[in-house]
CSV table of C-alpha atoms in Angstrom, one decimal:
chain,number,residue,atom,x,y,z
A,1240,UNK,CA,-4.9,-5.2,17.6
A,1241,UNK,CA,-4.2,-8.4,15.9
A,1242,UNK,CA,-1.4,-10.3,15.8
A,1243,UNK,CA,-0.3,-11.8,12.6
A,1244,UNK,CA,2.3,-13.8,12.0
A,1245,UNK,CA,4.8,-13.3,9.2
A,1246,UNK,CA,7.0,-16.6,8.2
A,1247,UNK,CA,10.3,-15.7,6.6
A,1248,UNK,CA,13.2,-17.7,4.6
A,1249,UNK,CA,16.0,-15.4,4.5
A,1250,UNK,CA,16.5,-12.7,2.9
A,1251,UNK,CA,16.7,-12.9,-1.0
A,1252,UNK,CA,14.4,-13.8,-3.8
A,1253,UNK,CA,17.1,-16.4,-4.9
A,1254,UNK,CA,18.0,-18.2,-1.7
A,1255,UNK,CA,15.5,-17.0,1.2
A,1256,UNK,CA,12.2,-14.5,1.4
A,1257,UNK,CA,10.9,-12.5,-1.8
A,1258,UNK,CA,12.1,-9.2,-0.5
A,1259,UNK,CA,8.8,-7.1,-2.4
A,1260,UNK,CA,6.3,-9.7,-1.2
A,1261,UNK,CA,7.6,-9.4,2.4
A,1262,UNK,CA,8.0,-5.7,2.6
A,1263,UNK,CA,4.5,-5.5,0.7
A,1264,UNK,CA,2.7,-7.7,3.6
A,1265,UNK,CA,4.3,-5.8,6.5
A,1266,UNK,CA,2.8,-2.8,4.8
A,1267,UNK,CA,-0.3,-4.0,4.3
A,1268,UNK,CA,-0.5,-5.4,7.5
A,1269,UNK,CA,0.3,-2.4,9.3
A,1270,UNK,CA,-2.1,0.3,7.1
A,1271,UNK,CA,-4.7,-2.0,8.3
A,1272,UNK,CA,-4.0,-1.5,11.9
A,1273,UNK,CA,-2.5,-5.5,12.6
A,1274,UNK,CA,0.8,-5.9,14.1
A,1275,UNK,CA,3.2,-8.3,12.2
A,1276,UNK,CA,5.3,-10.8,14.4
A,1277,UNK,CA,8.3,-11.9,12.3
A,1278,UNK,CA,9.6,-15.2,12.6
A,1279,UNK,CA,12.0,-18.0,10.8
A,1280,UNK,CA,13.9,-20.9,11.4
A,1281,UNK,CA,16.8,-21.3,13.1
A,1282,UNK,CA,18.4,-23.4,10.6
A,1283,UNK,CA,21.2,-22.5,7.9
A,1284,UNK,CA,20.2,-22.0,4.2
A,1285,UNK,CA,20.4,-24.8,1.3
A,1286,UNK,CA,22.6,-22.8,-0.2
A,1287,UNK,CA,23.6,-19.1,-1.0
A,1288,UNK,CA,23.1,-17.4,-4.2
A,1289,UNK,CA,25.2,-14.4,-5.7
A,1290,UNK,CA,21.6,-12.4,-6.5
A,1291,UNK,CA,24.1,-10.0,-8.8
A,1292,UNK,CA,25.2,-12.9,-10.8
A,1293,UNK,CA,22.8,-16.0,-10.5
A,1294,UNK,CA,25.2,-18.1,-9.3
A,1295,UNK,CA,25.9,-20.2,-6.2
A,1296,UNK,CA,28.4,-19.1,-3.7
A,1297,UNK,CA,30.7,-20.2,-1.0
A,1298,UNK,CA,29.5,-20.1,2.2
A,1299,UNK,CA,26.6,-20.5,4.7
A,1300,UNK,CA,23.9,-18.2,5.9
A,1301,UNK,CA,21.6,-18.8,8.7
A,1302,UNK,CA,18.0,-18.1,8.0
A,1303,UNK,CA,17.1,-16.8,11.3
A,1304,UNK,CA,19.6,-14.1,11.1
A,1305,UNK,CA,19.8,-13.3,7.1
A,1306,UNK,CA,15.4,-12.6,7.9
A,1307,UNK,CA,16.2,-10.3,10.9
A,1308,UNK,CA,17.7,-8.0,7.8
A,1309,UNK,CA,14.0,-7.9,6.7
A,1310,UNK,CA,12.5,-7.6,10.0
A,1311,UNK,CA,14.9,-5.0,11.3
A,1312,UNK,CA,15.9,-6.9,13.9
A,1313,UNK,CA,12.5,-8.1,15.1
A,1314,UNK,CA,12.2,-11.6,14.5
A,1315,UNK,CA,11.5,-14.8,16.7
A,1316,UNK,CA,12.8,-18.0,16.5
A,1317,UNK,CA,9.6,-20.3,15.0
A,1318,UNK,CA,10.3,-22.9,17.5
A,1319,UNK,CA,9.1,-20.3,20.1
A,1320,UNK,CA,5.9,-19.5,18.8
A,1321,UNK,CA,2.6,-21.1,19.1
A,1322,UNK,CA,-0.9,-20.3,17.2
A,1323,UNK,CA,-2.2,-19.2,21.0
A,1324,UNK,CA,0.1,-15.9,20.5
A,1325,UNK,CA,-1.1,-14.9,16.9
A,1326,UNK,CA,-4.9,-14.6,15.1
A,1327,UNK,CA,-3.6,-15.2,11.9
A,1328,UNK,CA,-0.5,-16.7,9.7
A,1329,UNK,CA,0.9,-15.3,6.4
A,1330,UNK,CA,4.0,-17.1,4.2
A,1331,UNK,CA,5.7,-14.8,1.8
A,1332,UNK,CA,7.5,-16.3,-0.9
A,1333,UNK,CA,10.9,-16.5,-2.5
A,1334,UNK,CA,12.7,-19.4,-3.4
A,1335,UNK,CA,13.8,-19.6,0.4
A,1336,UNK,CA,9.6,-20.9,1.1
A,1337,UNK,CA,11.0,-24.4,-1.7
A,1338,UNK,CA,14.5,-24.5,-0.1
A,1339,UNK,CA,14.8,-23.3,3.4
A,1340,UNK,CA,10.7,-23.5,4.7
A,1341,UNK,CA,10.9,-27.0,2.6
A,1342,UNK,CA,12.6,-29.1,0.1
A,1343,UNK,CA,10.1,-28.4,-2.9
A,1344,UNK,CA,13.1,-26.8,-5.3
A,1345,UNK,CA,14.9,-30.2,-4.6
A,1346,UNK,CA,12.2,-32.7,-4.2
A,1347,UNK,CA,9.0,-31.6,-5.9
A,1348,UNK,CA,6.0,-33.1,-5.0
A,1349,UNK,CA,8.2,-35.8,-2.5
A,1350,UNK,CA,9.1,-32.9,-0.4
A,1351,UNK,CA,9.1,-32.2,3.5
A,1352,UNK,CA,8.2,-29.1,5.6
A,1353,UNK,CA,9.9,-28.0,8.0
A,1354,UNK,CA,9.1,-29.0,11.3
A,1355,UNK,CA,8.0,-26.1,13.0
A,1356,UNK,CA,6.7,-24.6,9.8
A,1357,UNK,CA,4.6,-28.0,10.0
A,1358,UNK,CA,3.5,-27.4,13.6
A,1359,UNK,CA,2.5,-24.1,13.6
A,1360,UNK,CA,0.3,-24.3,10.3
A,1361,UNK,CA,-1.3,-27.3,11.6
A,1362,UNK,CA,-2.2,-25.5,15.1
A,1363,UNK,CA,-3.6,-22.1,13.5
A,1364,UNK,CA,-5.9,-24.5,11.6
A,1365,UNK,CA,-6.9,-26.8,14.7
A,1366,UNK,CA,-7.9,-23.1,16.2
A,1367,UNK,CA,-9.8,-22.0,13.2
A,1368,UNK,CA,-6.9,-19.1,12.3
A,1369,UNK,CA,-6.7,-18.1,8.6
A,1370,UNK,CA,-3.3,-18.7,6.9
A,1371,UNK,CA,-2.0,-16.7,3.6
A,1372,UNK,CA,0.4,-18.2,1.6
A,1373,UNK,CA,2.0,-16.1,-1.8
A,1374,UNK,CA,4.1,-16.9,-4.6
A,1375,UNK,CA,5.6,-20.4,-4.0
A,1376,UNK,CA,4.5,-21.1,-0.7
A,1377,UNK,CA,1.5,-22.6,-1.0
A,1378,UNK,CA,3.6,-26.1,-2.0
A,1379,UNK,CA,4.1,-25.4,1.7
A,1380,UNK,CA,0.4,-25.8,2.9
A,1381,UNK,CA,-0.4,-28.4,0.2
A,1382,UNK,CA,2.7,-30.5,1.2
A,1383,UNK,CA,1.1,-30.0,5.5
A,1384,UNK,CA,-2.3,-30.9,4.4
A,1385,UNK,CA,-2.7,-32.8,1.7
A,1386,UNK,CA,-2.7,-36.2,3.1
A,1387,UNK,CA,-5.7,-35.0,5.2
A,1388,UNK,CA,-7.7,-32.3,3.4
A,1389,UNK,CA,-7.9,-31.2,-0.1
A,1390,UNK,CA,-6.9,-27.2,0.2
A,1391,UNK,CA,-7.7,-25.1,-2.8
A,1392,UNK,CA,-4.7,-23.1,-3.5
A,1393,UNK,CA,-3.2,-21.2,-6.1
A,1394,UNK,CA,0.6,-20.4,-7.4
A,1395,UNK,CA,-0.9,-18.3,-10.7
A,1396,UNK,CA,-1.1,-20.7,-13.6
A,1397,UNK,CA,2.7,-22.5,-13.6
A,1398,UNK,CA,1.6,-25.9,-15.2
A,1399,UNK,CA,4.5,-28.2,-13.4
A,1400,UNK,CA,4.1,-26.2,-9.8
A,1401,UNK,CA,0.2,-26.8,-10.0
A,1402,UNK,CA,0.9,-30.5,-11.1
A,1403,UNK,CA,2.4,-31.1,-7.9
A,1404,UNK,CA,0.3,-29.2,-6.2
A,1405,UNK,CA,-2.6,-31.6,-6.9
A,1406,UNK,CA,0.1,-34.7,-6.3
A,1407,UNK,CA,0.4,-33.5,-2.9
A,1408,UNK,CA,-3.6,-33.8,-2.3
A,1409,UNK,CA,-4.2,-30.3,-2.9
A,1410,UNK,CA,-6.6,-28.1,-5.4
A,1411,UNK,CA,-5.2,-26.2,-7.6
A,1412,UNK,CA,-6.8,-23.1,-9.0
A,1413,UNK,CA,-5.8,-20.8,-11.5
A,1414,UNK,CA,-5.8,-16.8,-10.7
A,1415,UNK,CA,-4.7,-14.1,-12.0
A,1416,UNK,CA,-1.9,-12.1,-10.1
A,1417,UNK,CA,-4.0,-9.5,-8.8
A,1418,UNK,CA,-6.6,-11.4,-7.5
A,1419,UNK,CA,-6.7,-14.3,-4.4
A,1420,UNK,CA,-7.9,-17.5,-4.2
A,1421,UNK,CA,-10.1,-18.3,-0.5
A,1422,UNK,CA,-10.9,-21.7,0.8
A,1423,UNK,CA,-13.9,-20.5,3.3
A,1424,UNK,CA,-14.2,-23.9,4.8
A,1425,UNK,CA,-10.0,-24.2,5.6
A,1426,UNK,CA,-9.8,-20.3,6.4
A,1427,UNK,CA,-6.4,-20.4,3.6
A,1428,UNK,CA,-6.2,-17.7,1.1
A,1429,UNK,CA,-3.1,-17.5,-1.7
A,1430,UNK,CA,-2.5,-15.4,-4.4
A,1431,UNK,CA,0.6,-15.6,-7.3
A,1432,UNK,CA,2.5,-12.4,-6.2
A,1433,UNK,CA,5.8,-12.9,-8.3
A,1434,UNK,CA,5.2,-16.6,-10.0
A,1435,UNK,CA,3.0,-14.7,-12.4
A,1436,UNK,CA,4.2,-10.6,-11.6
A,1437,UNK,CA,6.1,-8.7,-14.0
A,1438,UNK,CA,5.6,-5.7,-11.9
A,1439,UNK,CA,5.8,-4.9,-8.4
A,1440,UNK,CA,2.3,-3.0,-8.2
A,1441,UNK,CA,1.0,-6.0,-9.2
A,1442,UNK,CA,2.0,-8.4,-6.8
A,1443,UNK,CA,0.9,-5.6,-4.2
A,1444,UNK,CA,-2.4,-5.6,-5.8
A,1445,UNK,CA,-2.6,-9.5,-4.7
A,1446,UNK,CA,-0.5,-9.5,-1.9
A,1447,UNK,CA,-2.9,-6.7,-0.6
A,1448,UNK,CA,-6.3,-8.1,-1.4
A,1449,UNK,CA,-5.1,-11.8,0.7
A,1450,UNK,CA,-3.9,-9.6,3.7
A,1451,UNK,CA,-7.5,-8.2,4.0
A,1452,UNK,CA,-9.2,-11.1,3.1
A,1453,UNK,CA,-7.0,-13.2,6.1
A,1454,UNK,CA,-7.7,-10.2,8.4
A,1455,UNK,CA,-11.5,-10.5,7.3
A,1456,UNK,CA,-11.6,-14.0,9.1
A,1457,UNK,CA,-9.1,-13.5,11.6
């Protein structure tokens, strides 16, 4: 069975993970026979967001925790895992993948990844793993690679996301929601999921086709 590892932000379109997108990929993943292996940072959140009203609100959440709601419980700590333990690497989105994974919603194109985000996506591709990236994580991968290799990815069609995109050293390329984006020669496949969906069947059209095609090469 393979072992596919599922990043997560929190839990929240607003603040952490894109509840659909994550919930579609563990589906996905598991009607194709792969087990998931949930994981997230032990780190607090940028911020917390009311998702009934919009609006910031007081207090702190830890991301760890707030994506073991997701996970039901089963979730690692990301510093604990290593690319030896998994065959392949998949990064829902959410606005928690720009402000908890990274600091694209506050920094754009200057941003920084994570640490351990930045660790283990460097060591799946020094071991020839695929990675999938949805929705607005793929500012993630372009931010880890693009000072060495020029990844093609896509976030849908979202002029200013794709502008820094290609500032960070990356390709982008435009897709339609349903369909995925594959750099063969870097194993990385992305698809829009929820930048571009106005339905959840179609982000799990996407999010569906990228979780066979990383399983294809895994």
């Amino acid at each position: 069975m393979k072992r596919v590892g599922v990043v997560l932000s929190g839990c929240g379109v607003y603040d952490g993970s894109e509840i659909h997108e994550a919930v579609l990929t563990l589906l996905a993943l598991d009607r194709a026979g792969a087990a998931a292996v949930c994981m997230a940072p032990d780190v607090d959140q940028a911020h917390v967001i009311d998702h009934l009203t919009g609006e910031e609100a007081d207090g702190t959440r830890n991301v760890l925790i707030e994506s073991a709601r997701i996970a039901r419980g089963q979730v690692k700590n990301i510093q604990d895992v290593t690319a030896r333990e998994l065959d392949a690497l998949i990064l829902p989105g959410g606005y928690g993948a720009a402000k908890n994974l990274s600091t694209f919603a506050f920094k754009g194109a200057d941003c920084t990844v994570h640490g351990d985000v930045t660790r283990l996506v460097k060591q799946m591709h020094q071991a020839g793993k695929p990675i999938g990236a949805m929705c607005i994580a793929p500012v993630a991968i372009a931010r880890i690679f693009g000072g060495e290799l020029r990844v093609d990815l896509t976030i849908g069609s979202d002029p200013e996301t794709a502008e820094a995109i290609e500032r960070m050293g990356a390709r982008h390329v435009e897709s339609p929601v349903t369909e995925i984006v594959v750099d063969e020669a870097n194993k990385v496949v992305s698809t829009p999921a929820y930048m571009s969906a106005k339905t959840i069947s179609e982000a799990a059209e996407g999010i569906g086709k990228l979780v066979t095609a990383v399983l294809a090469r895994a």
